[in-house]
Every structure is written in C-alpha cells, then in structure tokens.
Tab-separated table of C-alpha atoms in Angstrom:
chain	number	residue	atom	x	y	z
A	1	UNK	CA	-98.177	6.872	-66.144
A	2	UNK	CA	-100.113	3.449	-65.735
A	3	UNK	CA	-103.931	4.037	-64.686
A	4	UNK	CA	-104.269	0.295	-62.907
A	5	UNK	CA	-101.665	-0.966	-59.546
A	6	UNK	CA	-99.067	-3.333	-60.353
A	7	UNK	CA	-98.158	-7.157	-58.520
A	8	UNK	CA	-95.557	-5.054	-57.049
A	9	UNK	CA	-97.668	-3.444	-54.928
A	10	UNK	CA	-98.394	0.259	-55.999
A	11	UNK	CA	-101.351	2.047	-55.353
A	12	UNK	CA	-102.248	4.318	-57.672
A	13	UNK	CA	-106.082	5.003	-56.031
A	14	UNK	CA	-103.794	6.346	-52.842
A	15	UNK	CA	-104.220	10.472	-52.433
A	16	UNK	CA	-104.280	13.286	-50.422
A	17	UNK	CA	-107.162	15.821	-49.810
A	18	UNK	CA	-105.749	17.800	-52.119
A	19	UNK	CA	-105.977	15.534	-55.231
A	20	UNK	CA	-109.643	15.240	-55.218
A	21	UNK	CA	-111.344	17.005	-58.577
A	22	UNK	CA	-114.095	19.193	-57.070
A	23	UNK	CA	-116.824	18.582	-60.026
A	24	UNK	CA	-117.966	22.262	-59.022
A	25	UNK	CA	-114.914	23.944	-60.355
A	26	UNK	CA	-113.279	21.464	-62.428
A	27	UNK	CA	-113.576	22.776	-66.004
A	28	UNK	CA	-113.106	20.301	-68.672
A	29	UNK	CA	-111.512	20.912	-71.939
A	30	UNK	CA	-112.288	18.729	-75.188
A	31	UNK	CA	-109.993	19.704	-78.307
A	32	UNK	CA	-107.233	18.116	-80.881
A	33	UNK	CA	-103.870	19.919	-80.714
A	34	UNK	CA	-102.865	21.941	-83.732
A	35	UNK	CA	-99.762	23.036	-85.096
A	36	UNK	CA	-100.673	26.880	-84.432
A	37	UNK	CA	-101.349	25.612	-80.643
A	38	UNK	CA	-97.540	25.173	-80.191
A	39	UNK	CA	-96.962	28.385	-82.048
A	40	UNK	CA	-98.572	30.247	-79.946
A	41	UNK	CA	-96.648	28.552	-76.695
A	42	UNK	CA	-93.259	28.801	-78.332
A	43	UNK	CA	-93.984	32.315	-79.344
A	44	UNK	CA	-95.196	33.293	-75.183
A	45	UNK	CA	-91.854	31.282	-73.967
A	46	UNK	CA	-89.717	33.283	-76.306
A	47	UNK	CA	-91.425	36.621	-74.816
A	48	UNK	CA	-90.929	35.058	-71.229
A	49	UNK	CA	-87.301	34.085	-71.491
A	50	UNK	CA	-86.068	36.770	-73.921
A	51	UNK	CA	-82.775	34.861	-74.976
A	52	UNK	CA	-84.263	33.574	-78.025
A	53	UNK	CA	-85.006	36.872	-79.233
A	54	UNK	CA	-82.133	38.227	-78.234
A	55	UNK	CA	-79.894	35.621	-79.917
A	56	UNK	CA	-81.864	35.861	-83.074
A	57	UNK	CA	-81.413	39.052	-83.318
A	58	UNK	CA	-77.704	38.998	-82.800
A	59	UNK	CA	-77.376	36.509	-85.449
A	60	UNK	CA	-79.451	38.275	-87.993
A	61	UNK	CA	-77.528	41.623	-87.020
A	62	UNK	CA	-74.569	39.574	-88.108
A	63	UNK	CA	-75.511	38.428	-91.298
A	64	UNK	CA	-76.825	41.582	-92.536
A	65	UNK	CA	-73.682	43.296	-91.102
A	66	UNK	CA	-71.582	40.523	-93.066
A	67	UNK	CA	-73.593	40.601	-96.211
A	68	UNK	CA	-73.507	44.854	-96.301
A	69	UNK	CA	-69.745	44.604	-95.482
A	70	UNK	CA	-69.411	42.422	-98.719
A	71	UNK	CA	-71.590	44.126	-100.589
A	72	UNK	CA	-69.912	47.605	-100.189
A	73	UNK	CA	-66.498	46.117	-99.973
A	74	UNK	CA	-67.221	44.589	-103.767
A	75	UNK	CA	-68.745	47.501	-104.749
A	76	UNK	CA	-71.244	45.412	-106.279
A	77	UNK	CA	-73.822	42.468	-105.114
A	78	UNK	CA	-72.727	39.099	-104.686
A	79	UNK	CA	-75.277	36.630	-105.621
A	80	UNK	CA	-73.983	33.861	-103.880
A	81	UNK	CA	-73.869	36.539	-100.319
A	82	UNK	CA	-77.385	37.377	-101.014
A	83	UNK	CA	-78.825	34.139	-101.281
A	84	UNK	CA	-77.096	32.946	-97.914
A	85	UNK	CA	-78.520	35.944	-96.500
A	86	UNK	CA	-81.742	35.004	-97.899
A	87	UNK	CA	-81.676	31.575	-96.700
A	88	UNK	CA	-80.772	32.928	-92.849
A	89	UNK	CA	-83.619	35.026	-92.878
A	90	UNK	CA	-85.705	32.814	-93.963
A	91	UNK	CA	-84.594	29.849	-91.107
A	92	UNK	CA	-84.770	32.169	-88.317
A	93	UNK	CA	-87.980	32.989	-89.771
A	94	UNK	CA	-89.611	29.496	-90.185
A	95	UNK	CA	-87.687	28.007	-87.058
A	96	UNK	CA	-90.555	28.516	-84.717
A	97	UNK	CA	-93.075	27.124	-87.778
A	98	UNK	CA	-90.385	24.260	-88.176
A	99	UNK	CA	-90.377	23.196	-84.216
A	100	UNK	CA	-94.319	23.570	-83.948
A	101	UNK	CA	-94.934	21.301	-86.768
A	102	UNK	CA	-92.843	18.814	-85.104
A	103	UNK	CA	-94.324	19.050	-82.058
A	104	UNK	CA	-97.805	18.194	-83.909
A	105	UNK	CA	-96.081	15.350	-85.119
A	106	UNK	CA	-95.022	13.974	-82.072
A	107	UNK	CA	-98.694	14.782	-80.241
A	108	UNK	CA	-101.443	14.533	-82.614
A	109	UNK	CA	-101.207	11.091	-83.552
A	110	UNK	CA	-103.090	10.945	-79.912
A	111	UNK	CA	-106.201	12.050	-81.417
A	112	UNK	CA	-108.925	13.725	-78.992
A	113	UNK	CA	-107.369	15.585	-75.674
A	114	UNK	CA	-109.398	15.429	-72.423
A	115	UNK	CA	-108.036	17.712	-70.491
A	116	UNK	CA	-109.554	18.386	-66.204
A	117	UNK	CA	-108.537	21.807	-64.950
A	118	UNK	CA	-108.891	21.844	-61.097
A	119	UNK	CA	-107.496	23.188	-57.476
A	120	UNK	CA	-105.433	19.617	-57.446
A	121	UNK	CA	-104.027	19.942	-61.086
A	122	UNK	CA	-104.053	19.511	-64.289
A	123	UNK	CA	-105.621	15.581	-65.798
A	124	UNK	CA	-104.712	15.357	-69.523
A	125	UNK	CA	-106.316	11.958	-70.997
A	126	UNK	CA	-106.173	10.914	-74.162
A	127	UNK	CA	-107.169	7.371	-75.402
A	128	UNK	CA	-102.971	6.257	-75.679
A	129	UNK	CA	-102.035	8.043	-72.352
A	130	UNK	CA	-103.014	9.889	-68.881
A	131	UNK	CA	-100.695	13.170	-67.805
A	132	UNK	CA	-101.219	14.371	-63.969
A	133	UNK	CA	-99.385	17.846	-63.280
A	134	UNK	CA	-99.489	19.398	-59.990
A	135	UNK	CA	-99.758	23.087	-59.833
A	136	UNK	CA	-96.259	23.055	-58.582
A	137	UNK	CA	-95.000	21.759	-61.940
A	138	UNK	CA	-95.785	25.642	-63.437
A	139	UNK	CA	-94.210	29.275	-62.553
A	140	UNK	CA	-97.537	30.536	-64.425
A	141	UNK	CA	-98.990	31.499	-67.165
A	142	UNK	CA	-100.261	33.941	-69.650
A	143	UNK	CA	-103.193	34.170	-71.758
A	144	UNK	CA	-103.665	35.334	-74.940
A	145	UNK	CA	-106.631	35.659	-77.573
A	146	UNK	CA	-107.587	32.012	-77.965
A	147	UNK	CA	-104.909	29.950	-75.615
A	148	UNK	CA	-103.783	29.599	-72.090
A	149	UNK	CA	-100.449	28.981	-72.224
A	150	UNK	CA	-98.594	27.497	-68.617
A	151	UNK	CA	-94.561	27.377	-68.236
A	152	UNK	CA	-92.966	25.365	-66.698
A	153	UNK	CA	-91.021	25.865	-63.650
A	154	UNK	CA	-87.673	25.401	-65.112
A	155	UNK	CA	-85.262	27.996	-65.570
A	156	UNK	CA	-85.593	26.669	-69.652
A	157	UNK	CA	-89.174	26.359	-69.398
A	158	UNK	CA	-88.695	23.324	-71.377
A	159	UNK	CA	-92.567	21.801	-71.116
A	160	UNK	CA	-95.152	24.366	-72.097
A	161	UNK	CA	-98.827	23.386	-71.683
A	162	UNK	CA	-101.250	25.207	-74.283
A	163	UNK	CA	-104.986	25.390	-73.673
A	164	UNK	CA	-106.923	26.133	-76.554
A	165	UNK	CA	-110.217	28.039	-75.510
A	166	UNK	CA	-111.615	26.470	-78.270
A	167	UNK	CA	-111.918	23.320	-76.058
A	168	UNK	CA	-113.891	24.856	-73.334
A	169	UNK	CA	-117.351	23.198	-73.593
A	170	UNK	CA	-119.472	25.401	-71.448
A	171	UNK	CA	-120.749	28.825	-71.872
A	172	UNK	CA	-119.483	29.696	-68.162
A	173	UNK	CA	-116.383	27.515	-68.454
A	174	UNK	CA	-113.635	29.793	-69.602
A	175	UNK	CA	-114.249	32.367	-66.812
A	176	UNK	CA	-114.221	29.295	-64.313
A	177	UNK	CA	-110.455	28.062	-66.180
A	178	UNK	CA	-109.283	31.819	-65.693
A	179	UNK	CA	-110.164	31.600	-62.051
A	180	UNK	CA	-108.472	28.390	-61.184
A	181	UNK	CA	-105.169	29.537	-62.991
A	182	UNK	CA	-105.132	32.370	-60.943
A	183	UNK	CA	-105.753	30.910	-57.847
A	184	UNK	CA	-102.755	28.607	-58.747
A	185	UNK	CA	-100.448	29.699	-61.173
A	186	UNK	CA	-99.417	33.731	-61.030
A	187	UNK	CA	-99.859	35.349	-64.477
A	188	UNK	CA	-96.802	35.863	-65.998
C-alpha cells in the first residue's frame, strides 16, 4: 500500500468518519516478530479449524497402525519400518516449528513493528511497509497468555494477525487493546 497519491489521481488522505484513530483509545504496540509469535497463531488456527488436528491424527494413526501391522506380522522389528515411523513423527511434530520459522523469515527482515489498534482498524507500520485492516477483515479472535491472536475471515483463515503483549507500551494499554477487540472482533 503506497502512503503518498499518485499522477493518476488517487487520494489516499480521502476517508470516512469511521477511519479516524481516536488518540483516546488507540493503543499502540511497539515489538519485533518472533518465531514463537507465529507458533502461537498457527497453534490457535489449528484449535479454531480442527482439520489440521484431525488430519494429523489420522495420518499418525496410520503409520503406527502400519508400522504395528509389520512389526507383528514379522514377528520381529524392522529397522528400516521404525525409522520411517520415526521420521513421521517427528515431521508432524516439527511441521508447525518448520512453517513458523519461515514465516520469521519472510517478516522479520522488517525490523521494528508499529502497530495502531483502534475502532477504525488495525495500522501496522514498519519502516519497508504500511498494512491497514478493517475490522471486517477478522471473524475474531482469541487471547492467550502473552498474544492476541485475530483470524481471518476466511473459511481457511489463511492471514492470522498475532499481537504480542509484550509490545504494549503502557501500563493501562493492554486492558484498553482487550476492549477494542471486543467491541470489534467476537472472541472466538
């Protein structure tokens, strides 16, 4: 999103009411992403949607129920089954690990977030880029220990936006971020 108009005649200082920041209740977040940021969303859309655990589970059933099967059937146990087994485990495992490291990859060459929590959205700045997302972008969100995590509307919830508390900078500000979520986004 370009923060300056073009020759071609787009105004990006044009708005509605509703896309003024109210200073009051706008609470501003500070933080770098981290790797157990993403975690922690992946983790909360996998309890959301339920599929993912559902097909990892099914696919682990499978391989254990292959490598007993072989097992029994031999009478003995096969190396070569047991590693394979090994190796499943361990990539269903370290999947979640895997995709959260790549996300950090892809985001935290960015450096610093600034991120603007208000009634007309959600401003994330950072000194490469500026992301504006309406409150009708989310379905809602849930919070956990140290995050706020928001899901998309999409029946994948393919963009998750994590909030680290640890980016709150004022003493009051986390109970003002928990009261703008849920006057816009329904926990979840």
């Amino acid at each position: 999103m370009a923060e300056s108009g073009s020759a071609e005649g787009t105004n990006n200082n044009a708005g509605t009411p509703n896309d003024v920041v109210d200073e009051q209740t706008a609470v501003r977040l500070v933080y770098r992403p981290q790797s157990a940021d993403t975690l922690v969303g992946l983790r909360i859309r996998e309890r959301v949607k339920r599929t993912g655990l559902v097909l990892r589970g099914v696919f682990l059933a499978l391989w254990t129920g292959q490598w007993l099967l072989g097992t029994v059937g031999r009478g003995r146990i096969d190396v070569v089954s047991t590693v394979l087994f090994l190796f499943v485990v361990l990539v269903v495992w370290g999947y979640p690990r895997l995709q959260a490291a790549q996300v950090q990859r892809l985001i935290g060459w960015q450096g610093e977030y600034h991120v603007t929590v208000s009634a007309a959205g959600i401003t994330c700045r950072t000194e490469h880029s500026t992301l504006v997302q309406k409150w009708s972008v989310f379905q809602g969100y849930r919070e956990t220990a140290g995050h706020f995590v928001l899901l998309s509307r999409d029946p994948n919830i393919m963009y998750l936006g994590v909030l680290p508390k640890r980016g709150v900078q004022e003493a009051e500000g986390l109970e003002r971020l928990r009261t703008v979520l849920d006057q816009h986004a329904p926990r979840v």
